[in-house]
Amino acid sequence: MKYPDDPGLLMGVRPDERSARRLLLCLDRCDDRGREQYAVMPELREQEERLQFDRFDHDDAWALGTRLVGLARERGHAVTVDIRLGDHQLFHYALHGTSADNDDWIERKIRVVRRFGHSSYLVGQTYRDRGTTFEEKSHLDAALYAAHGGCFPIILRGTGPVGTVTVSGLPQLDDHRLVVEALELFLDSKGSDKEAGS
């Protein structure tokens, strides 16, 4: 099996796209029985270092939230999307096919991100890497905390986490991927806007 750092997998990929490509290759790997393999920790940490904002306000929450909803609609995903700054919910939308259970998952994932300061998927992966589970070893109430993928911290450069963007409705790796993809697209468009204005 080839691994993400194998240069053969990255031939023809622009240097600025290599990090994202490595992540996708890492996340897409399955073992020989077709079982999901989890993302490796360096890739998850790299996402949090890269996907940071200079500022984030109500308009950004609307733009990011509608982008997430648009991606989900295009793919026929039944998800709920939630964006918060601190305790202030700035965006919440539930697509057809979701239920109040998705809202409960969102609350539980958000508590994990607030407590640990990292994406809910990274927190869960930390325990998996130790050969255990978050539910078994964190000593936190599973009715209140869920270290399942789908909640990502809104990180201000030079400040740290100030909010959360969360998706619920897909398998946890797909929830995580959807949030990361939307953040990448959103931040790329912000960078393009900045360049156009200079």
PDB file of C-alpha atoms in Angstrom:
ATOM      1  CA  MET A   1       0.000   0.000   0.000  1.00  0.00           C
ATOM      2  CA  LYS A   2       1.248   3.516  -0.815  1.00  0.00           C
ATOM      3  CA  TYR A   3       1.077   6.103   1.924  1.00  0.00           C
ATOM      4  CA  PRO A   4       0.376   9.845   1.651  1.00  0.00           C
ATOM      5  CA  ASP A   5       4.061  10.813   1.727  1.00  0.00           C
ATOM      6  CA  ASP A   6       4.810   8.590  -1.271  1.00  0.00           C
ATOM      7  CA  PRO A   7       5.847  11.065  -4.015  1.00  0.00           C
ATOM      8  CA  GLY A   8       4.227   8.820  -6.653  1.00  0.00           C
ATOM      9  CA  LEU A   9       0.818   9.744  -5.307  1.00  0.00           C
ATOM     10  CA  LEU A  10       1.552  13.455  -5.558  1.00  0.00           C
ATOM     11  CA  MET A  11       2.996  13.651  -9.098  1.00  0.00           C
ATOM     12  CA  GLY A  12       1.341  16.399 -11.075  1.00  0.00           C
ATOM     13  CA  VAL A  13      -0.119  18.019  -7.952  1.00  0.00           C
ATOM     14  CA  ARG A  14       0.788  21.677  -7.459  1.00  0.00           C
ATOM     15  CA  PRO A  15       2.866  22.299  -4.301  1.00  0.00           C
ATOM     16  CA  ASP A  16       0.093  24.475  -2.806  1.00  0.00           C
ATOM     17  CA  GLU A  17      -2.385  21.577  -3.171  1.00  0.00           C
ATOM     18  CA  ARG A  18      -0.144  18.836  -1.782  1.00  0.00           C
ATOM     19  CA  SER A  19      -1.151  19.226   1.840  1.00  0.00           C
ATOM     20  CA  ALA A  20      -4.853  18.867   1.027  1.00  0.00           C
ATOM     21  CA  ARG A  21      -4.127  15.949  -1.324  1.00  0.00           C
ATOM     22  CA  ARG A  22      -2.117  14.144   1.364  1.00  0.00           C
ATOM     23  CA  LEU A  23      -5.048  14.575   3.734  1.00  0.00           C
ATOM     24  CA  LEU A  24      -7.557  13.158   1.267  1.00  0.00           C
ATOM     25  CA  LEU A  25      -5.293  10.209   0.510  1.00  0.00           C
ATOM     26  CA  CYS A  26      -4.915   9.599   4.215  1.00  0.00           C
ATOM     27  CA  LEU A  27      -8.622   9.855   4.946  1.00  0.00           C
ATOM     28  CA  ASP A  28      -9.609   7.676   1.982  1.00  0.00           C
ATOM     29  CA  ARG A  29      -7.481   4.687   2.976  1.00  0.00           C
ATOM     30  CA  CYS A  30      -9.214   1.501   3.988  1.00  0.00           C
ATOM     31  CA  ASP A  31      -7.675  -1.697   5.201  1.00  0.00           C
ATOM     32  CA  ASP A  32      -7.775  -4.875   3.120  1.00  0.00           C
ATOM     33  CA  ARG A  33     -11.257  -5.703   4.464  1.00  0.00           C
ATOM     34  CA  GLY A  34     -12.674  -2.348   3.399  1.00  0.00           C
ATOM     35  CA  ARG A  35     -13.007  -1.082   6.961  1.00  0.00           C
ATOM     36  CA  GLU A  36     -12.607   2.622   7.599  1.00  0.00           C
ATOM     37  CA  GLN A  37      -9.165   3.623   8.758  1.00  0.00           C
ATOM     38  CA  TYR A  38      -8.935   6.785  10.725  1.00  0.00           C
ATOM     39  CA  ALA A  39      -7.002   9.895   9.769  1.00  0.00           C
ATOM     40  CA  VAL A  40      -3.472  10.086  11.118  1.00  0.00           C
ATOM     41  CA  MET A  41      -2.864  12.642  13.851  1.00  0.00           C
ATOM     42  CA  PRO A  42      -0.344  14.878  11.999  1.00  0.00           C
ATOM     43  CA  GLU A  43      -2.894  15.528   9.246  1.00  0.00           C
ATOM     44  CA  LEU A  44      -5.565  16.485  11.762  1.00  0.00           C
ATOM     45  CA  ARG A  45      -3.202  18.839  13.587  1.00  0.00           C
ATOM     46  CA  GLU A  46      -2.096  20.345  10.272  1.00  0.00           C
ATOM     47  CA  GLN A  47      -5.719  21.193   9.461  1.00  0.00           C
ATOM     48  CA  GLU A  48      -6.046  23.195  12.675  1.00  0.00           C
ATOM     49  CA  GLU A  49      -2.794  25.054  11.985  1.00  0.00           C
ATOM     50  CA  ARG A  50      -3.836  25.864   8.417  1.00  0.00           C
ATOM     51  CA  LEU A  51      -7.571  26.557   8.722  1.00  0.00           C
ATOM     52  CA  GLN A  52      -7.433  29.765  10.744  1.00  0.00           C
ATOM     53  CA  PHE A  53      -9.097  33.145  10.370  1.00  0.00           C
ATOM     54  CA  ASP A  54      -7.799  36.689  10.710  1.00  0.00           C
ATOM     55  CA  ARG A  55     -11.306  37.673  11.818  1.00  0.00           C
ATOM     56  CA  PHE A  56     -14.717  35.999  11.994  1.00  0.00           C
ATOM     57  CA  ASP A  57     -18.089  37.764  12.303  1.00  0.00           C
ATOM     58  CA  HIS A  58     -21.802  37.302  11.648  1.00  0.00           C
ATOM     59  CA  ASP A  59     -21.417  37.767   7.894  1.00  0.00           C
ATOM     60  CA  ASP A  60     -18.654  35.158   7.794  1.00  0.00           C
ATOM     61  CA  ALA A  61     -20.898  32.736   9.708  1.00  0.00           C
ATOM     62  CA  TRP A  62     -23.675  33.268   7.140  1.00  0.00           C
ATOM     63  CA  ALA A  63     -21.302  32.812   4.183  1.00  0.00           C
ATOM     64  CA  LEU A  64     -19.666  29.696   5.649  1.00  0.00           C
ATOM     65  CA  GLY A  65     -22.989  28.212   6.755  1.00  0.00           C
ATOM     66  CA  THR A  66     -24.665  28.709   3.381  1.00  0.00           C
ATOM     67  CA  ARG A  67     -21.595  27.221   1.676  1.00  0.00           C
ATOM     68  CA  LEU A  68     -21.883  24.131   3.889  1.00  0.00           C
ATOM     69  CA  VAL A  69     -25.608  23.841   3.198  1.00  0.00           C
ATOM     70  CA  GLY A  70     -24.930  24.236  -0.534  1.00  0.00           C
ATOM     71  CA  LEU A  71     -22.316  21.466  -0.539  1.00  0.00           C
ATOM     72  CA  ALA A  72     -24.656  19.166   1.391  1.00  0.00           C
ATOM     73  CA  ARG A  73     -27.584  19.882  -0.968  1.00  0.00           C
ATOM     74  CA  GLU A  74     -25.462  19.239  -4.080  1.00  0.00           C
ATOM     75  CA  ARG A  75     -24.552  15.804  -2.692  1.00  0.00           C
ATOM     76  CA  GLY A  76     -27.960  14.909  -1.296  1.00  0.00           C
ATOM     77  CA  HIS A  77     -26.711  14.820   2.304  1.00  0.00           C
ATOM     78  CA  ALA A  78     -29.242  15.117   5.112  1.00  0.00           C
ATOM     79  CA  VAL A  79     -27.264  17.147   7.638  1.00  0.00           C
ATOM     80  CA  THR A  80     -27.714  19.844  10.229  1.00  0.00           C
ATOM     81  CA  VAL A  81     -25.214  22.722  10.210  1.00  0.00           C
ATOM     82  CA  ASP A  82     -24.421  24.915  13.207  1.00  0.00           C
ATOM     83  CA  ILE A  83     -21.971  27.828  13.630  1.00  0.00           C
ATOM     84  CA  ARG A  84     -21.265  29.634  16.911  1.00  0.00           C
ATOM     85  CA  LEU A  85     -19.049  32.357  18.291  1.00  0.00           C
ATOM     86  CA  GLY A  86     -18.674  31.496  21.951  1.00  0.00           C
ATOM     87  CA  ASP A  87     -22.200  30.715  23.151  1.00  0.00           C
ATOM     88  CA  HIS A  88     -23.823  32.816  20.430  1.00  0.00           C
ATOM     89  CA  GLN A  89     -25.426  30.682  17.714  1.00  0.00           C
ATOM     90  CA  LEU A  90     -24.965  32.623  14.474  1.00  0.00           C
ATOM     91  CA  PHE A  91     -26.139  29.988  11.983  1.00  0.00           C
ATOM     92  CA  HIS A  92     -28.271  26.850  12.234  1.00  0.00           C
ATOM     93  CA  TYR A  93     -29.912  24.964   9.389  1.00  0.00           C
ATOM     94  CA  ALA A  94     -31.380  21.470   9.209  1.00  0.00           C
ATOM     95  CA  LEU A  95     -31.833  19.915   5.780  1.00  0.00           C
ATOM     96  CA  HIS A  96     -34.734  17.603   4.963  1.00  0.00           C
ATOM     97  CA  GLY A  97     -34.176  14.158   6.473  1.00  0.00           C
ATOM     98  CA  THR A  98     -32.610  15.364   9.731  1.00  0.00           C
ATOM     99  CA  SER A  99     -34.150  15.229  13.194  1.00  0.00           C
ATOM    100  CA  ALA A 100     -33.749  16.568  16.709  1.00  0.00           C
ATOM    101  CA  ASP A 101     -31.175  13.802  17.232  1.00  0.00           C
ATOM    102  CA  ASN A 102     -28.804  15.754  14.990  1.00  0.00           C
ATOM    103  CA  ASP A 103     -29.181  18.791  17.258  1.00  0.00           C
ATOM    104  CA  ASP A 104     -28.259  16.598  20.233  1.00  0.00           C
ATOM    105  CA  TRP A 105     -25.149  15.290  18.419  1.00  0.00           C
ATOM    106  CA  ILE A 106     -24.162  18.878  17.613  1.00  0.00           C
ATOM    107  CA  GLU A 107     -24.373  19.924  21.267  1.00  0.00           C
ATOM    108  CA  ARG A 108     -22.313  16.911  22.377  1.00  0.00           C
ATOM    109  CA  LYS A 109     -19.608  17.513  19.726  1.00  0.00           C
ATOM    110  CA  ILE A 110     -19.424  21.229  20.574  1.00  0.00           C
ATOM    111  CA  ARG A 111     -18.822  20.430  24.250  1.00  0.00           C
ATOM    112  CA  VAL A 112     -15.814  18.305  23.242  1.00  0.00           C
ATOM    113  CA  VAL A 113     -14.304  21.090  21.121  1.00  0.00           C
ATOM    114  CA  ARG A 114     -14.861  23.662  23.861  1.00  0.00           C
ATOM    115  CA  ARG A 115     -13.320  21.421  26.513  1.00  0.00           C
ATOM    116  CA  PHE A 116     -10.277  20.252  24.525  1.00  0.00           C
ATOM    117  CA  GLY A 117      -9.749  23.121  22.052  1.00  0.00           C
ATOM    118  CA  HIS A 118      -9.424  20.756  19.073  1.00  0.00           C
ATOM    119  CA  SER A 119     -11.735  19.250  16.480  1.00  0.00           C
ATOM    120  CA  SER A 120     -14.044  16.560  17.819  1.00  0.00           C
ATOM    121  CA  TYR A 121     -12.509  14.113  15.323  1.00  0.00           C
ATOM    122  CA  LEU A 122      -8.956  14.847  16.505  1.00  0.00           C
ATOM    123  CA  VAL A 123     -10.001  14.319  20.130  1.00  0.00           C
ATOM    124  CA  GLY A 124     -11.593  10.956  19.294  1.00  0.00           C
ATOM    125  CA  GLN A 125      -8.549   9.973  17.231  1.00  0.00           C
ATOM    126  CA  THR A 126      -6.255  10.743  20.169  1.00  0.00           C
ATOM    127  CA  TYR A 127      -7.999   8.022  22.149  1.00  0.00           C
ATOM    128  CA  ARG A 128      -8.087   5.591  19.213  1.00  0.00           C
ATOM    129  CA  ASP A 129      -4.326   6.061  18.769  1.00  0.00           C
ATOM    130  CA  ARG A 130      -3.931   4.972  22.389  1.00  0.00           C
ATOM    131  CA  GLY A 131      -5.879   1.782  21.667  1.00  0.00           C
ATOM    132  CA  THR A 132      -8.979   2.858  23.569  1.00  0.00           C
ATOM    133  CA  THR A 133     -12.052   5.055  23.107  1.00  0.00           C
ATOM    134  CA  PHE A 134     -13.091   8.481  24.289  1.00  0.00           C
ATOM    135  CA  GLU A 135     -16.203   6.976  25.884  1.00  0.00           C
ATOM    136  CA  GLU A 136     -14.134   4.450  27.827  1.00  0.00           C
ATOM    137  CA  LYS A 137     -11.268   6.636  29.057  1.00  0.00           C
ATOM    138  CA  SER A 138     -12.301  10.298  29.144  1.00  0.00           C
ATOM    139  CA  HIS A 139     -14.460   9.910  32.272  1.00  0.00           C
ATOM    140  CA  LEU A 140     -16.947  12.337  30.713  1.00  0.00           C
ATOM    141  CA  ASP A 141     -20.675  11.714  30.449  1.00  0.00           C
ATOM    142  CA  ALA A 142     -21.359  10.254  26.968  1.00  0.00           C
ATOM    143  CA  ALA A 143     -24.827  11.807  27.107  1.00  0.00           C
ATOM    144  CA  LEU A 144     -23.126  15.238  27.135  1.00  0.00           C
ATOM    145  CA  TYR A 145     -19.875  14.707  25.184  1.00  0.00           C
ATOM    146  CA  ALA A 146     -19.275  13.025  21.799  1.00  0.00           C
ATOM    147  CA  ALA A 147     -15.772  12.881  20.326  1.00  0.00           C
ATOM    148  CA  HIS A 148     -17.175  12.053  16.897  1.00  0.00           C
ATOM    149  CA  GLY A 149     -16.111  13.911  13.783  1.00  0.00           C
ATOM    150  CA  GLY A 150     -18.002  16.958  12.602  1.00  0.00           C
ATOM    151  CA  CYS A 151     -17.166  19.846  14.941  1.00  0.00           C
ATOM    152  CA  PHE A 152     -14.186  22.047  14.140  1.00  0.00           C
ATOM    153  CA  PRO A 153     -12.933  25.034  16.139  1.00  0.00           C
ATOM    154  CA  ILE A 154     -13.137  28.491  14.589  1.00  0.00           C
ATOM    155  CA  ILE A 155      -9.571  29.582  15.282  1.00  0.00           C
ATOM    156  CA  LEU A 156      -8.421  33.193  15.131  1.00  0.00           C
ATOM    157  CA  ARG A 157      -4.773  33.537  14.186  1.00  0.00           C
ATOM    158  CA  GLY A 158      -2.828  34.697  17.232  1.00  0.00           C
ATOM    159  CA  THR A 159      -5.828  34.237  19.542  1.00  0.00           C
ATOM    160  CA  GLY A 160      -6.988  30.610  19.434  1.00  0.00           C
ATOM    161  CA  PRO A 161     -10.435  28.988  19.331  1.00  0.00           C
ATOM    162  CA  VAL A 162     -13.341  31.448  19.526  1.00  0.00           C
ATOM    163  CA  GLY A 163     -16.213  29.356  18.188  1.00  0.00           C
ATOM    164  CA  THR A 164     -17.285  26.208  16.385  1.00  0.00           C
ATOM    165  CA  VAL A 165     -18.593  25.014  13.042  1.00  0.00           C
ATOM    166  CA  THR A 166     -20.448  21.707  13.258  1.00  0.00           C
ATOM    167  CA  VAL A 167     -22.113  19.207  10.944  1.00  0.00           C
ATOM    168  CA  SER A 168     -24.204  16.205  11.991  1.00  0.00           C
ATOM    169  CA  GLY A 169     -25.923  13.589   9.869  1.00  0.00           C
ATOM    170  CA  LEU A 170     -23.209  11.587   8.081  1.00  0.00           C
ATOM    171  CA  PRO A 171     -20.733   8.989   9.345  1.00  0.00           C
ATOM    172  CA  GLN A 172     -18.244  10.850  11.544  1.00  0.00           C
ATOM    173  CA  LEU A 173     -15.391  10.905   9.036  1.00  0.00           C
ATOM    174  CA  ASP A 174     -17.711  12.317   6.364  1.00  0.00           C
ATOM    175  CA  ASP A 175     -19.033  14.973   8.774  1.00  0.00           C
ATOM    176  CA  HIS A 176     -15.430  15.985   9.460  1.00  0.00           C
ATOM    177  CA  ARG A 177     -14.493  16.006   5.774  1.00  0.00           C
ATOM    178  CA  LEU A 178     -17.459  18.187   4.872  1.00  0.00           C
ATOM    179  CA  VAL A 179     -16.559  20.804   7.488  1.00  0.00           C
ATOM    180  CA  VAL A 180     -12.887  20.809   6.437  1.00  0.00           C
ATOM    181  CA  GLU A 181     -13.782  21.121   2.753  1.00  0.00           C
ATOM    182  CA  ALA A 182     -16.113  24.051   3.421  1.00  0.00           C
ATOM    183  CA  LEU A 183     -13.496  25.795   5.562  1.00  0.00           C
ATOM    184  CA  GLU A 184     -10.869  25.333   2.851  1.00  0.00           C
ATOM    185  CA  LEU A 185     -13.157  26.727   0.164  1.00  0.00           C
ATOM    186  CA  PHE A 186     -14.257  29.619   2.360  1.00  0.00           C
ATOM    187  CA  LEU A 187     -10.728  30.600   3.399  1.00  0.00           C
ATOM    188  CA  ASP A 188      -9.478  30.257  -0.194  1.00  0.00           C
ATOM    189  CA  SER A 189     -12.227  32.627  -1.347  1.00  0.00           C
ATOM    190  CA  LYS A 190     -11.348  35.105   1.437  1.00  0.00           C
ATOM    191  CA  GLY A 191      -7.715  34.977   0.324  1.00  0.00           C
ATOM    192  CA  SER A 192      -8.767  35.608  -3.282  1.00  0.00           C
ATOM    193  CA  ASP A 193     -10.929  38.551  -2.196  1.00  0.00           C
ATOM    194  CA  LYS A 194      -7.988  40.027  -0.275  1.00  0.00           C
ATOM    195  CA  GLU A 195      -5.665  39.685  -3.298  1.00  0.00           C
ATOM    196  CA  ALA A 196      -8.248  41.257  -5.625  1.00  0.00           C
ATOM    197  CA  GLY A 197      -8.575  44.240  -3.291  1.00  0.00           C
ATOM    198  CA  SER A 198      -4.851  44.931  -3.118  1.00  0.00           C
TER     199      SER A 198
END
